[in-house]
Amino acid sequence: MYSFTFYEKKPHGTFEFPVEYFYIDSTHPRYHMSFHWHKEWELIRVLQGTFTAHADEMEITAHAGDVILIRDNMLHGGSPDNCIYECFLFDLHGLFRSTEVVKRSLRPIYRMQILPNIYYPKDQTPVLHSHVEELMAAHAVATDEAAIWDIHELATIGCLSQIFAYILQNQLYCTGSDESISTTHRIDQIKSVLEYIEFHYQSPIMLDTLAGVAGMNPKYFCRIFKAITQQSPMDYVIFYRIEQAAILLSTTDLSVTEIGMECGFNDCSYFIRTFKKLKQMTPNKYRKTNQELHPHFNH
């Protein structure tokens, strides 16, 4: 997720233990979750404030303690508000590839015959939340001691088994037939546009070009794109460019002018104004703040 490509091909964790944990606060370079998708599932737990998630064509506002479960390959993004949140990515197939009894229970989910719910308010599903809390707590404190890590892996698999068992036992899901073919097609069209932006954001991008990638007329495309992402296509291009600039400010020694040019801004003054508008600080201040708070993001 945090390499900031729309479709993440980078595996999370290792082949034997494909999981990865992130703690995100307002100082994190990936605080605003841009739209993307990946083959892993993702658990998001809000610790403070609110987090408005968009998953496929759904909008969810989660509060402190609430949990969001993103299915594999689901297009999603999120807007935090005075928020601290945790993300836990896991390859559901990979974790249980050698456990036949668990695979048998999960087979309807693998085949998308059952689609687990996305939103789990804390006050409505307290048992599930206790399992999620245990899972997140185990990963919040990293350790390199092999013996402890083996137990850590066992605890992770146990927590995830309990989470999915709870979902299945309490029928917290819909059936695959409830998801319309037209919705899936629209999402795939928008994914194509997002991939185009990823590979061409450094060059001029026109609205007509994006509409053509989606196979829609421009007016209809703008309506569908905004319904899914909550932004107009061109506003989203600018947002993506600024997010890429934030990464470069955090991880390179390139000058502000060089970064602006690298991210598709031919006018440095416009780049600085746009960056300040979206990040509430200048690029130089952002770089200084990020280097102080997150030195591990830098060379």
mmCIF file with all atom_site columns, C-alpha atoms in Angstrom, residues 24-230:
data_model
loop_
_atom_site.group_PDB
_atom_site.id
_atom_site.type_symbol
_atom_site.label_atom_id
_atom_site.label_alt_id
_atom_site.label_comp_id
_atom_site.label_asym_id
_atom_site.label_entity_id
_atom_site.label_seq_id
_atom_site.pdbx_PDB_ins_code
_atom_site.Cartn_x
_atom_site.Cartn_y
_atom_site.Cartn_z
_atom_site.occupancy
_atom_site.B_iso_or_equiv
_atom_site.pdbx_formal_charge
_atom_site.auth_seq_id
_atom_site.auth_comp_id
_atom_site.auth_asym_id
_atom_site.auth_atom_id
_atom_site.pdbx_PDB_model_num
ATOM 1   C CA . ILE A 1 24  ? -0.597  5.521   10.692  1.00 0.00 ? 24  ILE A CA 1
ATOM 2   C CA . ASP A 1 25  ? -0.889  8.967   12.230  1.00 0.00 ? 25  ASP A CA 1
ATOM 3   C CA . SER A 1 26  ? -1.013  12.457  10.718  1.00 0.00 ? 26  SER A CA 1
ATOM 4   C CA . THR A 1 27  ? 2.785   12.626  10.383  1.00 0.00 ? 27  THR A CA 1
ATOM 5   C CA . HIS A 1 28  ? 2.977   9.470   8.278   1.00 0.00 ? 28  HIS A CA 1
ATOM 6   C CA . PRO A 1 29  ? 3.739   10.053  4.554   1.00 0.00 ? 29  PRO A CA 1
ATOM 7   C CA . ARG A 1 30  ? 0.799   7.815   3.659   1.00 0.00 ? 30  ARG A CA 1
ATOM 8   C CA . TYR A 1 31  ? -1.680  9.342   6.113   1.00 0.00 ? 31  TYR A CA 1
ATOM 9   C CA . HIS A 1 32  ? -4.245  9.939   3.348   1.00 0.00 ? 32  HIS A CA 1
ATOM 10  C CA . MET A 1 33  ? -5.021  6.578   1.783   1.00 0.00 ? 33  MET A CA 1
ATOM 11  C CA . SER A 1 34  ? -5.173  7.044   -1.940  1.00 0.00 ? 34  SER A CA 1
ATOM 12  C CA . PHE A 1 35  ? -7.208  4.646   -4.072  1.00 0.00 ? 35  PHE A CA 1
ATOM 13  C CA . HIS A 1 36  ? -5.488  1.355   -4.760  1.00 0.00 ? 36  HIS A CA 1
ATOM 14  C CA . TRP A 1 37  ? -6.014  -2.400  -4.639  1.00 0.00 ? 37  TRP A CA 1
ATOM 15  C CA . HIS A 1 38  ? -3.896  -5.472  -3.905  1.00 0.00 ? 38  HIS A CA 1
ATOM 16  C CA . LYS A 1 39  ? -4.166  -9.238  -3.713  1.00 0.00 ? 39  LYS A CA 1
ATOM 17  C CA . GLU A 1 40  ? -4.020  -9.168  0.088   1.00 0.00 ? 40  GLU A CA 1
ATOM 18  C CA . TRP A 1 41  ? -6.952  -8.616  2.411   1.00 0.00 ? 41  TRP A CA 1
ATOM 19  C CA . GLU A 1 42  ? -6.704  -5.636  4.749   1.00 0.00 ? 42  GLU A CA 1
ATOM 20  C CA . LEU A 1 43  ? -7.983  -4.926  8.257   1.00 0.00 ? 43  LEU A CA 1
ATOM 21  C CA . ILE A 1 44  ? -8.215  -1.260  9.230   1.00 0.00 ? 44  ILE A CA 1
ATOM 22  C CA . ARG A 1 45  ? -8.841  -0.358  12.877  1.00 0.00 ? 45  ARG A CA 1
ATOM 23  C CA . VAL A 1 46  ? -9.514  3.249   13.872  1.00 0.00 ? 46  VAL A CA 1
ATOM 24  C CA . LEU A 1 47  ? -7.794  4.227   17.112  1.00 0.00 ? 47  LEU A CA 1
ATOM 25  C CA . GLN A 1 48  ? -8.725  7.905   17.215  1.00 0.00 ? 48  GLN A CA 1
ATOM 26  C CA . GLY A 1 49  ? -10.911 10.325  15.262  1.00 0.00 ? 49  GLY A CA 1
ATOM 27  C CA . THR A 1 50  ? -12.822 9.243   12.171  1.00 0.00 ? 50  THR A CA 1
ATOM 28  C CA . PHE A 1 51  ? -11.836 7.500   8.963   1.00 0.00 ? 51  PHE A CA 1
ATOM 29  C CA . THR A 1 52  ? -14.048 7.750   5.882   1.00 0.00 ? 52  THR A CA 1
ATOM 30  C CA . ALA A 1 53  ? -13.380 4.760   3.657   1.00 0.00 ? 53  ALA A CA 1
ATOM 31  C CA . HIS A 1 54  ? -14.509 4.233   0.080   1.00 0.00 ? 54  HIS A CA 1
ATOM 32  C CA . ALA A 1 55  ? -14.545 0.623   -1.045  1.00 0.00 ? 55  ALA A CA 1
ATOM 33  C CA . ASP A 1 56  ? -15.781 -0.073  -4.575  1.00 0.00 ? 56  ASP A CA 1
ATOM 34  C CA . GLU A 1 57  ? -18.958 2.064   -4.579  1.00 0.00 ? 57  GLU A CA 1
ATOM 35  C CA . MET A 1 58  ? -19.530 2.141   -0.817  1.00 0.00 ? 58  MET A CA 1
ATOM 36  C CA . GLU A 1 59  ? -18.776 4.945   1.654   1.00 0.00 ? 59  GLU A CA 1
ATOM 37  C CA . ILE A 1 60  ? -18.185 4.123   5.318   1.00 0.00 ? 60  ILE A CA 1
ATOM 38  C CA . THR A 1 61  ? -17.417 6.518   8.174   1.00 0.00 ? 61  THR A CA 1
ATOM 39  C CA . ALA A 1 62  ? -15.658 4.591   10.929  1.00 0.00 ? 62  ALA A CA 1
ATOM 40  C CA . HIS A 1 63  ? -15.077 5.933   14.435  1.00 0.00 ? 63  HIS A CA 1
ATOM 41  C CA . ALA A 1 64  ? -12.610 5.055   17.187  1.00 0.00 ? 64  ALA A CA 1
ATOM 42  C CA . GLY A 1 65  ? -12.697 1.309   17.797  1.00 0.00 ? 65  GLY A CA 1
ATOM 43  C CA . ASP A 1 66  ? -14.470 0.417   14.548  1.00 0.00 ? 66  ASP A CA 1
ATOM 44  C CA . VAL A 1 67  ? -13.011 -2.091  12.099  1.00 0.00 ? 67  VAL A CA 1
ATOM 45  C CA . ILE A 1 68  ? -13.083 -2.172  8.288   1.00 0.00 ? 68  ILE A CA 1
ATOM 46  C CA . LEU A 1 69  ? -12.319 -5.359  6.340   1.00 0.00 ? 69  LEU A CA 1
ATOM 47  C CA . ILE A 1 70  ? -11.200 -4.886  2.731   1.00 0.00 ? 70  ILE A CA 1
ATOM 48  C CA . ARG A 1 71  ? -11.412 -7.930  0.480   1.00 0.00 ? 71  ARG A CA 1
ATOM 49  C CA . ASP A 1 72  ? -8.652  -8.902  -1.944  1.00 0.00 ? 72  ASP A CA 1
ATOM 50  C CA . ASN A 1 73  ? -8.551  -6.835  -5.149  1.00 0.00 ? 73  ASN A CA 1
ATOM 51  C CA . MET A 1 74  ? -11.185 -4.415  -3.821  1.00 0.00 ? 74  MET A CA 1
ATOM 52  C CA . LEU A 1 75  ? -10.648 -0.828  -4.958  1.00 0.00 ? 75  LEU A CA 1
ATOM 53  C CA . HIS A 1 76  ? -10.399 1.298   -1.816  1.00 0.00 ? 76  HIS A CA 1
ATOM 54  C CA . GLY A 1 77  ? -9.132  4.538   -0.335  1.00 0.00 ? 77  GLY A CA 1
ATOM 55  C CA . GLY A 1 78  ? -9.707  6.610   2.762   1.00 0.00 ? 78  GLY A CA 1
ATOM 56  C CA . SER A 1 79  ? -9.794  10.108  4.235   1.00 0.00 ? 79  SER A CA 1
ATOM 57  C CA . PRO A 1 80  ? -8.744  10.378  7.900   1.00 0.00 ? 80  PRO A CA 1
ATOM 58  C CA . ASP A 1 81  ? -9.998  13.215  10.116  1.00 0.00 ? 81  ASP A CA 1
ATOM 59  C CA . ASN A 1 82  ? -7.922  13.878  13.236  1.00 0.00 ? 82  ASN A CA 1
ATOM 60  C CA . CYS A 1 83  ? -7.296  10.178  12.986  1.00 0.00 ? 83  CYS A CA 1
ATOM 61  C CA . ILE A 1 84  ? -4.859  7.506   14.070  1.00 0.00 ? 84  ILE A CA 1
ATOM 62  C CA . TYR A 1 85  ? -5.417  4.091   12.534  1.00 0.00 ? 85  TYR A CA 1
ATOM 63  C CA . GLU A 1 86  ? -3.792  0.703   12.048  1.00 0.00 ? 86  GLU A CA 1
ATOM 64  C CA . CYS A 1 87  ? -3.643  -1.399  8.893   1.00 0.00 ? 87  CYS A CA 1
ATOM 65  C CA . PHE A 1 88  ? -2.976  -5.117  8.763   1.00 0.00 ? 88  PHE A CA 1
ATOM 66  C CA . LEU A 1 89  ? -2.477  -6.716  5.344   1.00 0.00 ? 89  LEU A CA 1
ATOM 67  C CA . PHE A 1 90  ? -2.585  -10.479 4.922   1.00 0.00 ? 90  PHE A CA 1
ATOM 68  C CA . ASP A 1 91  ? -2.718  -13.012 2.112   1.00 0.00 ? 91  ASP A CA 1
ATOM 69  C CA . LEU A 1 92  ? -5.657  -15.202 3.120   1.00 0.00 ? 92  LEU A CA 1
ATOM 70  C CA . HIS A 1 93  ? -4.745  -17.915 0.622   1.00 0.00 ? 93  HIS A CA 1
ATOM 71  C CA . GLY A 1 94  ? -1.057  -17.881 1.516   1.00 0.00 ? 94  GLY A CA 1
ATOM 72  C CA . LEU A 1 95  ? -1.499  -18.057 5.275   1.00 0.00 ? 95  LEU A CA 1
ATOM 73  C CA . PHE A 1 96  ? -3.636  -21.193 5.134   1.00 0.00 ? 96  PHE A CA 1
ATOM 74  C CA . ARG A 1 97  ? -2.209  -22.882 2.035   1.00 0.00 ? 97  ARG A CA 1
ATOM 75  C CA . SER A 1 98  ? -1.086  -25.904 4.094   1.00 0.00 ? 98  SER A CA 1
ATOM 76  C CA . THR A 1 99  ? -4.046  -26.123 6.475   1.00 0.00 ? 99  THR A CA 1
ATOM 77  C CA . GLU A 1 100 ? -6.681  -28.146 4.671   1.00 0.00 ? 100 GLU A CA 1
ATOM 78  C CA . VAL A 1 101 ? -9.362  -27.990 7.376   1.00 0.00 ? 101 VAL A CA 1
ATOM 79  C CA . VAL A 1 102 ? -9.204  -24.160 7.393   1.00 0.00 ? 102 VAL A CA 1
ATOM 80  C CA . LYS A 1 103 ? -9.084  -23.960 3.600   1.00 0.00 ? 103 LYS A CA 1
ATOM 81  C CA . ARG A 1 104 ? -12.251 -26.037 3.444   1.00 0.00 ? 104 ARG A CA 1
ATOM 82  C CA . SER A 1 105 ? -14.068 -23.587 5.721   1.00 0.00 ? 105 SER A CA 1
ATOM 83  C CA . LEU A 1 106 ? -12.789 -20.599 3.758   1.00 0.00 ? 106 LEU A CA 1
ATOM 84  C CA . ARG A 1 107 ? -13.471 -22.064 0.313   1.00 0.00 ? 107 ARG A CA 1
ATOM 85  C CA . PRO A 1 108 ? -16.785 -20.172 -0.191  1.00 0.00 ? 108 PRO A CA 1
ATOM 86  C CA . ILE A 1 109 ? -14.880 -16.940 0.523   1.00 0.00 ? 109 ILE A CA 1
ATOM 87  C CA . TYR A 1 110 ? -12.045 -17.881 -1.846  1.00 0.00 ? 110 TYR A CA 1
ATOM 88  C CA . ARG A 1 111 ? -14.614 -18.546 -4.575  1.00 0.00 ? 111 ARG A CA 1
ATOM 89  C CA . MET A 1 112 ? -16.473 -15.277 -3.805  1.00 0.00 ? 112 MET A CA 1
ATOM 90  C CA . GLN A 1 113 ? -19.663 -17.187 -3.087  1.00 0.00 ? 113 GLN A CA 1
ATOM 91  C CA . ILE A 1 114 ? -19.600 -15.414 0.289   1.00 0.00 ? 114 ILE A CA 1
ATOM 92  C CA . LEU A 1 115 ? -18.477 -11.786 0.635   1.00 0.00 ? 115 LEU A CA 1
ATOM 93  C CA . PRO A 1 116 ? -17.732 -10.810 4.259   1.00 0.00 ? 116 PRO A CA 1
ATOM 94  C CA . ASN A 1 117 ? -19.144 -7.486  5.398   1.00 0.00 ? 117 ASN A CA 1
ATOM 95  C CA . ILE A 1 118 ? -16.832 -4.504  5.115   1.00 0.00 ? 118 ILE A CA 1
ATOM 96  C CA . TYR A 1 119 ? -17.833 -2.498  8.214   1.00 0.00 ? 119 TYR A CA 1
ATOM 97  C CA . TYR A 1 120 ? -17.849 -3.771  11.813  1.00 0.00 ? 120 TYR A CA 1
ATOM 98  C CA . PRO A 1 121 ? -18.867 -1.121  14.379  1.00 0.00 ? 121 PRO A CA 1
ATOM 99  C CA . LYS A 1 122 ? -17.313 -1.836  17.752  1.00 0.00 ? 122 LYS A CA 1
ATOM 100 C CA . ASP A 1 123 ? -20.579 -1.676  19.695  1.00 0.00 ? 123 ASP A CA 1
ATOM 101 C CA . GLN A 1 124 ? -22.281 -4.243  17.428  1.00 0.00 ? 124 GLN A CA 1
ATOM 102 C CA . THR A 1 125 ? -19.548 -6.889  17.150  1.00 0.00 ? 125 THR A CA 1
ATOM 103 C CA . PRO A 1 126 ? -17.522 -6.767  20.391  1.00 0.00 ? 126 PRO A CA 1
ATOM 104 C CA . VAL A 1 127 ? -16.267 -10.368 20.104  1.00 0.00 ? 127 VAL A CA 1
ATOM 105 C CA . LEU A 1 128 ? -14.793 -9.762  16.657  1.00 0.00 ? 128 LEU A CA 1
ATOM 106 C CA . HIS A 1 129 ? -13.190 -6.562  17.900  1.00 0.00 ? 129 HIS A CA 1
ATOM 107 C CA . SER A 1 130 ? -11.479 -8.365  20.761  1.00 0.00 ? 130 SER A CA 1
ATOM 108 C CA . HIS A 1 131 ? -9.854  -10.698 18.206  1.00 0.00 ? 131 HIS A CA 1
ATOM 109 C CA . VAL A 1 132 ? -8.799  -7.763  16.021  1.00 0.00 ? 132 VAL A CA 1
ATOM 110 C CA . GLU A 1 133 ? -7.378  -5.929  19.035  1.00 0.00 ? 133 GLU A CA 1
ATOM 111 C CA . GLU A 1 134 ? -5.331  -8.985  19.986  1.00 0.00 ? 134 GLU A CA 1
ATOM 112 C CA . LEU A 1 135 ? -4.076  -9.310  16.401  1.00 0.00 ? 135 LEU A CA 1
ATOM 113 C CA . MET A 1 136 ? -3.049  -5.661  16.123  1.00 0.00 ? 136 MET A CA 1
ATOM 114 C CA . ALA A 1 137 ? -1.417  -5.619  19.557  1.00 0.00 ? 137 ALA A CA 1
ATOM 115 C CA . ALA A 1 138 ? 0.748   -8.600  18.608  1.00 0.00 ? 138 ALA A CA 1
ATOM 116 C CA . HIS A 1 139 ? 2.098   -6.749  15.565  1.00 0.00 ? 139 HIS A CA 1
ATOM 117 C CA . ALA A 1 140 ? 2.441   -3.295  17.093  1.00 0.00 ? 140 ALA A CA 1
ATOM 118 C CA . VAL A 1 141 ? 5.573   -4.459  18.943  1.00 0.00 ? 141 VAL A CA 1
ATOM 119 C CA . ALA A 1 142 ? 8.086   -5.994  16.541  1.00 0.00 ? 142 ALA A CA 1
ATOM 120 C CA . THR A 1 143 ? 10.726  -8.468  17.685  1.00 0.00 ? 143 THR A CA 1
ATOM 121 C CA . ASP A 1 144 ? 13.588  -10.264 15.946  1.00 0.00 ? 144 ASP A CA 1
ATOM 122 C CA . GLU A 1 145 ? 13.858  -13.128 18.422  1.00 0.00 ? 145 GLU A CA 1
ATOM 123 C CA . ALA A 1 146 ? 13.163  -16.275 16.392  1.00 0.00 ? 146 ALA A CA 1
ATOM 124 C CA . ALA A 1 147 ? 11.557  -18.267 19.197  1.00 0.00 ? 147 ALA A CA 1
ATOM 125 C CA . ILE A 1 148 ? 9.160   -15.453 20.049  1.00 0.00 ? 148 ILE A CA 1
ATOM 126 C CA . TRP A 1 149 ? 8.434   -14.837 16.370  1.00 0.00 ? 149 TRP A CA 1
ATOM 127 C CA . ASP A 1 150 ? 7.338   -18.460 15.882  1.00 0.00 ? 150 ASP A CA 1
ATOM 128 C CA . ILE A 1 151 ? 4.754   -18.001 18.650  1.00 0.00 ? 151 ILE A CA 1
ATOM 129 C CA . HIS A 1 152 ? 3.847   -14.641 17.123  1.00 0.00 ? 152 HIS A CA 1
ATOM 130 C CA . GLU A 1 153 ? 3.029   -16.345 13.804  1.00 0.00 ? 153 GLU A CA 1
ATOM 131 C CA . LEU A 1 154 ? 0.905   -18.946 15.562  1.00 0.00 ? 154 LEU A CA 1
ATOM 132 C CA . ALA A 1 155 ? -1.011  -16.220 17.424  1.00 0.00 ? 155 ALA A CA 1
ATOM 133 C CA . THR A 1 156 ? -1.619  -14.341 14.158  1.00 0.00 ? 156 THR A CA 1
ATOM 134 C CA . ILE A 1 157 ? -3.079  -17.389 12.416  1.00 0.00 ? 157 ILE A CA 1
ATOM 135 C CA . GLY A 1 158 ? -5.197  -18.096 15.482  1.00 0.00 ? 158 GLY A CA 1
ATOM 136 C CA . CYS A 1 159 ? -6.614  -14.562 15.596  1.00 0.00 ? 159 CYS A CA 1
ATOM 137 C CA . LEU A 1 160 ? -7.440  -14.531 11.882  1.00 0.00 ? 160 LEU A CA 1
ATOM 138 C CA . SER A 1 161 ? -9.088  -17.967 12.166  1.00 0.00 ? 161 SER A CA 1
ATOM 139 C CA . GLN A 1 162 ? -11.251 -16.668 15.011  1.00 0.00 ? 162 GLN A CA 1
ATOM 140 C CA . ILE A 1 163 ? -12.160 -13.517 13.059  1.00 0.00 ? 163 ILE A CA 1
ATOM 141 C CA . PHE A 1 164 ? -13.339 -15.435 10.001  1.00 0.00 ? 164 PHE A CA 1
ATOM 142 C CA . ALA A 1 165 ? -15.047 -18.114 12.102  1.00 0.00 ? 165 ALA A CA 1
ATOM 143 C CA . TYR A 1 166 ? -17.009 -15.352 13.868  1.00 0.00 ? 166 TYR A CA 1
ATOM 144 C CA . ILE A 1 167 ? -18.011 -13.814 10.519  1.00 0.00 ? 167 ILE A CA 1
ATOM 145 C CA . LEU A 1 168 ? -19.205 -17.161 9.155   1.00 0.00 ? 168 LEU A CA 1
ATOM 146 C CA . GLN A 1 169 ? -20.969 -18.266 12.352  1.00 0.00 ? 169 GLN A CA 1
ATOM 147 C CA . ASN A 1 170 ? -22.874 -14.982 12.633  1.00 0.00 ? 170 ASN A CA 1
ATOM 148 C CA . GLN A 1 171 ? -23.552 -14.689 8.881   1.00 0.00 ? 171 GLN A CA 1
ATOM 149 C CA . LEU A 1 172 ? -21.869 -11.301 8.636   1.00 0.00 ? 172 LEU A CA 1
ATOM 150 C CA . TYR A 1 173 ? -21.694 -11.513 4.878   1.00 0.00 ? 173 TYR A CA 1
ATOM 151 C CA . CYS A 1 174 ? -23.638 -11.297 1.649   1.00 0.00 ? 174 CYS A CA 1
ATOM 152 C CA . THR A 1 175 ? -23.580 -13.750 -1.243  1.00 0.00 ? 175 THR A CA 1
ATOM 153 C CA . GLY A 1 176 ? -21.544 -13.221 -4.365  1.00 0.00 ? 176 GLY A CA 1
ATOM 154 C CA . SER A 1 177 ? -24.691 -13.022 -6.493  1.00 0.00 ? 177 SER A CA 1
ATOM 155 C CA . ASP A 1 178 ? -25.658 -9.823  -4.656  1.00 0.00 ? 178 ASP A CA 1
ATOM 156 C CA . GLU A 1 179 ? -22.806 -7.936  -6.314  1.00 0.00 ? 179 GLU A CA 1
ATOM 157 C CA . SER A 1 180 ? -23.985 -6.842  -9.751  1.00 0.00 ? 180 SER A CA 1
ATOM 158 C CA . ILE A 1 181 ? -22.034 -7.414  -12.943 1.00 0.00 ? 181 ILE A CA 1
ATOM 159 C CA . SER A 1 182 ? -22.475 -3.747  -13.908 1.00 0.00 ? 182 SER A CA 1
ATOM 160 C CA . THR A 1 183 ? -20.894 -2.584  -10.629 1.00 0.00 ? 183 THR A CA 1
ATOM 161 C CA . THR A 1 184 ? -17.912 -4.885  -11.147 1.00 0.00 ? 184 THR A CA 1
ATOM 162 C CA . HIS A 1 185 ? -17.500 -3.596  -14.701 1.00 0.00 ? 185 HIS A CA 1
ATOM 163 C CA . ARG A 1 186 ? -17.550 0.057   -13.572 1.00 0.00 ? 186 ARG A CA 1
ATOM 164 C CA . ILE A 1 187 ? -14.938 -0.645  -10.919 1.00 0.00 ? 187 ILE A CA 1
ATOM 165 C CA . ASP A 1 188 ? -12.707 -2.355  -13.505 1.00 0.00 ? 188 ASP A CA 1
ATOM 166 C CA . GLN A 1 189 ? -13.041 0.663   -15.795 1.00 0.00 ? 189 GLN A CA 1
ATOM 167 C CA . ILE A 1 190 ? -11.971 3.035   -13.016 1.00 0.00 ? 190 ILE A CA 1
ATOM 168 C CA . LYS A 1 191 ? -9.064  0.739   -12.120 1.00 0.00 ? 191 LYS A CA 1
ATOM 169 C CA . SER A 1 192 ? -7.854  1.079   -15.717 1.00 0.00 ? 192 SER A CA 1
ATOM 170 C CA . VAL A 1 193 ? -7.918  4.867   -15.367 1.00 0.00 ? 193 VAL A CA 1
ATOM 171 C CA . LEU A 1 194 ? -6.019  4.756   -12.081 1.00 0.00 ? 194 LEU A CA 1
ATOM 172 C CA . GLU A 1 195 ? -3.349  2.574   -13.643 1.00 0.00 ? 195 GLU A CA 1
ATOM 173 C CA . TYR A 1 196 ? -3.068  5.028   -16.540 1.00 0.00 ? 196 TYR A CA 1
ATOM 174 C CA . ILE A 1 197 ? -2.554  7.909   -14.077 1.00 0.00 ? 197 ILE A CA 1
ATOM 175 C CA . GLU A 1 198 ? 0.110   5.894   -12.257 1.00 0.00 ? 198 GLU A CA 1
ATOM 176 C CA . PHE A 1 199 ? 2.169   5.425   -15.413 1.00 0.00 ? 199 PHE A CA 1
ATOM 177 C CA . HIS A 1 200 ? 1.603   8.892   -16.956 1.00 0.00 ? 200 HIS A CA 1
ATOM 178 C CA . TYR A 1 201 ? 1.318   11.372  -14.056 1.00 0.00 ? 201 TYR A CA 1
ATOM 179 C CA . GLN A 1 202 ? 4.684   12.932  -14.980 1.00 0.00 ? 202 GLN A CA 1
ATOM 180 C CA . SER A 1 203 ? 3.290   13.976  -18.373 1.00 0.00 ? 203 SER A CA 1
ATOM 181 C CA . PRO A 1 204 ? 0.310   16.164  -19.326 1.00 0.00 ? 204 PRO A CA 1
ATOM 182 C CA . ILE A 1 205 ? -2.991  14.312  -18.827 1.00 0.00 ? 205 ILE A CA 1
ATOM 183 C CA . MET A 1 206 ? -6.248  15.378  -20.490 1.00 0.00 ? 206 MET A CA 1
ATOM 184 C CA . LEU A 1 207 ? -9.776  14.572  -19.361 1.00 0.00 ? 207 LEU A CA 1
ATOM 185 C CA . ASP A 1 208 ? -10.707 13.212  -22.801 1.00 0.00 ? 208 ASP A CA 1
ATOM 186 C CA . THR A 1 209 ? -7.782  10.789  -22.595 1.00 0.00 ? 209 THR A CA 1
ATOM 187 C CA . LEU A 1 210 ? -8.905  9.431   -19.215 1.00 0.00 ? 210 LEU A CA 1
ATOM 188 C CA . ALA A 1 211 ? -12.484 9.073   -20.447 1.00 0.00 ? 211 ALA A CA 1
ATOM 189 C CA . GLY A 1 212 ? -11.177 7.156   -23.454 1.00 0.00 ? 212 GLY A CA 1
ATOM 190 C CA . VAL A 1 213 ? -9.214  4.795   -21.200 1.00 0.00 ? 213 VAL A CA 1
ATOM 191 C CA . ALA A 1 214 ? -12.450 4.112   -19.292 1.00 0.00 ? 214 ALA A CA 1
ATOM 192 C CA . GLY A 1 215 ? -14.413 3.653   -22.513 1.00 0.00 ? 215 GLY A CA 1
ATOM 193 C CA . MET A 1 216 ? -16.936 6.335   -21.501 1.00 0.00 ? 216 MET A CA 1
ATOM 194 C CA . ASN A 1 217 ? -17.964 9.739   -22.757 1.00 0.00 ? 217 ASN A CA 1
ATOM 195 C CA . PRO A 1 218 ? -16.351 12.525  -20.652 1.00 0.00 ? 218 PRO A CA 1
ATOM 196 C CA . LYS A 1 219 ? -19.552 13.653  -18.894 1.00 0.00 ? 219 LYS A CA 1
ATOM 197 C CA . TYR A 1 220 ? -20.557 10.154  -17.808 1.00 0.00 ? 220 TYR A CA 1
ATOM 198 C CA . PHE A 1 221 ? -16.960 9.327   -16.880 1.00 0.00 ? 221 PHE A CA 1
ATOM 199 C CA . CYS A 1 222 ? -16.705 12.368  -14.580 1.00 0.00 ? 222 CYS A CA 1
ATOM 200 C CA . ARG A 1 223 ? -19.904 11.352  -12.816 1.00 0.00 ? 223 ARG A CA 1
ATOM 201 C CA . ILE A 1 224 ? -18.834 7.732   -12.278 1.00 0.00 ? 224 ILE A CA 1
ATOM 202 C CA . PHE A 1 225 ? -15.280 8.643   -11.272 1.00 0.00 ? 225 PHE A CA 1
ATOM 203 C CA . LYS A 1 226 ? -16.475 11.162  -8.682  1.00 0.00 ? 226 LYS A CA 1
ATOM 204 C CA . ALA A 1 227 ? -19.094 8.757   -7.325  1.00 0.00 ? 227 ALA A CA 1
ATOM 205 C CA . ILE A 1 228 ? -16.344 6.229   -6.603  1.00 0.00 ? 228 ILE A CA 1
ATOM 206 C CA . THR A 1 229 ? -13.417 8.453   -5.546  1.00 0.00 ? 229 THR A CA 1
ATOM 207 C CA . GLN A 1 230 ? -15.256 11.556  -4.266  1.00 0.00 ? 230 GLN A CA 1
#
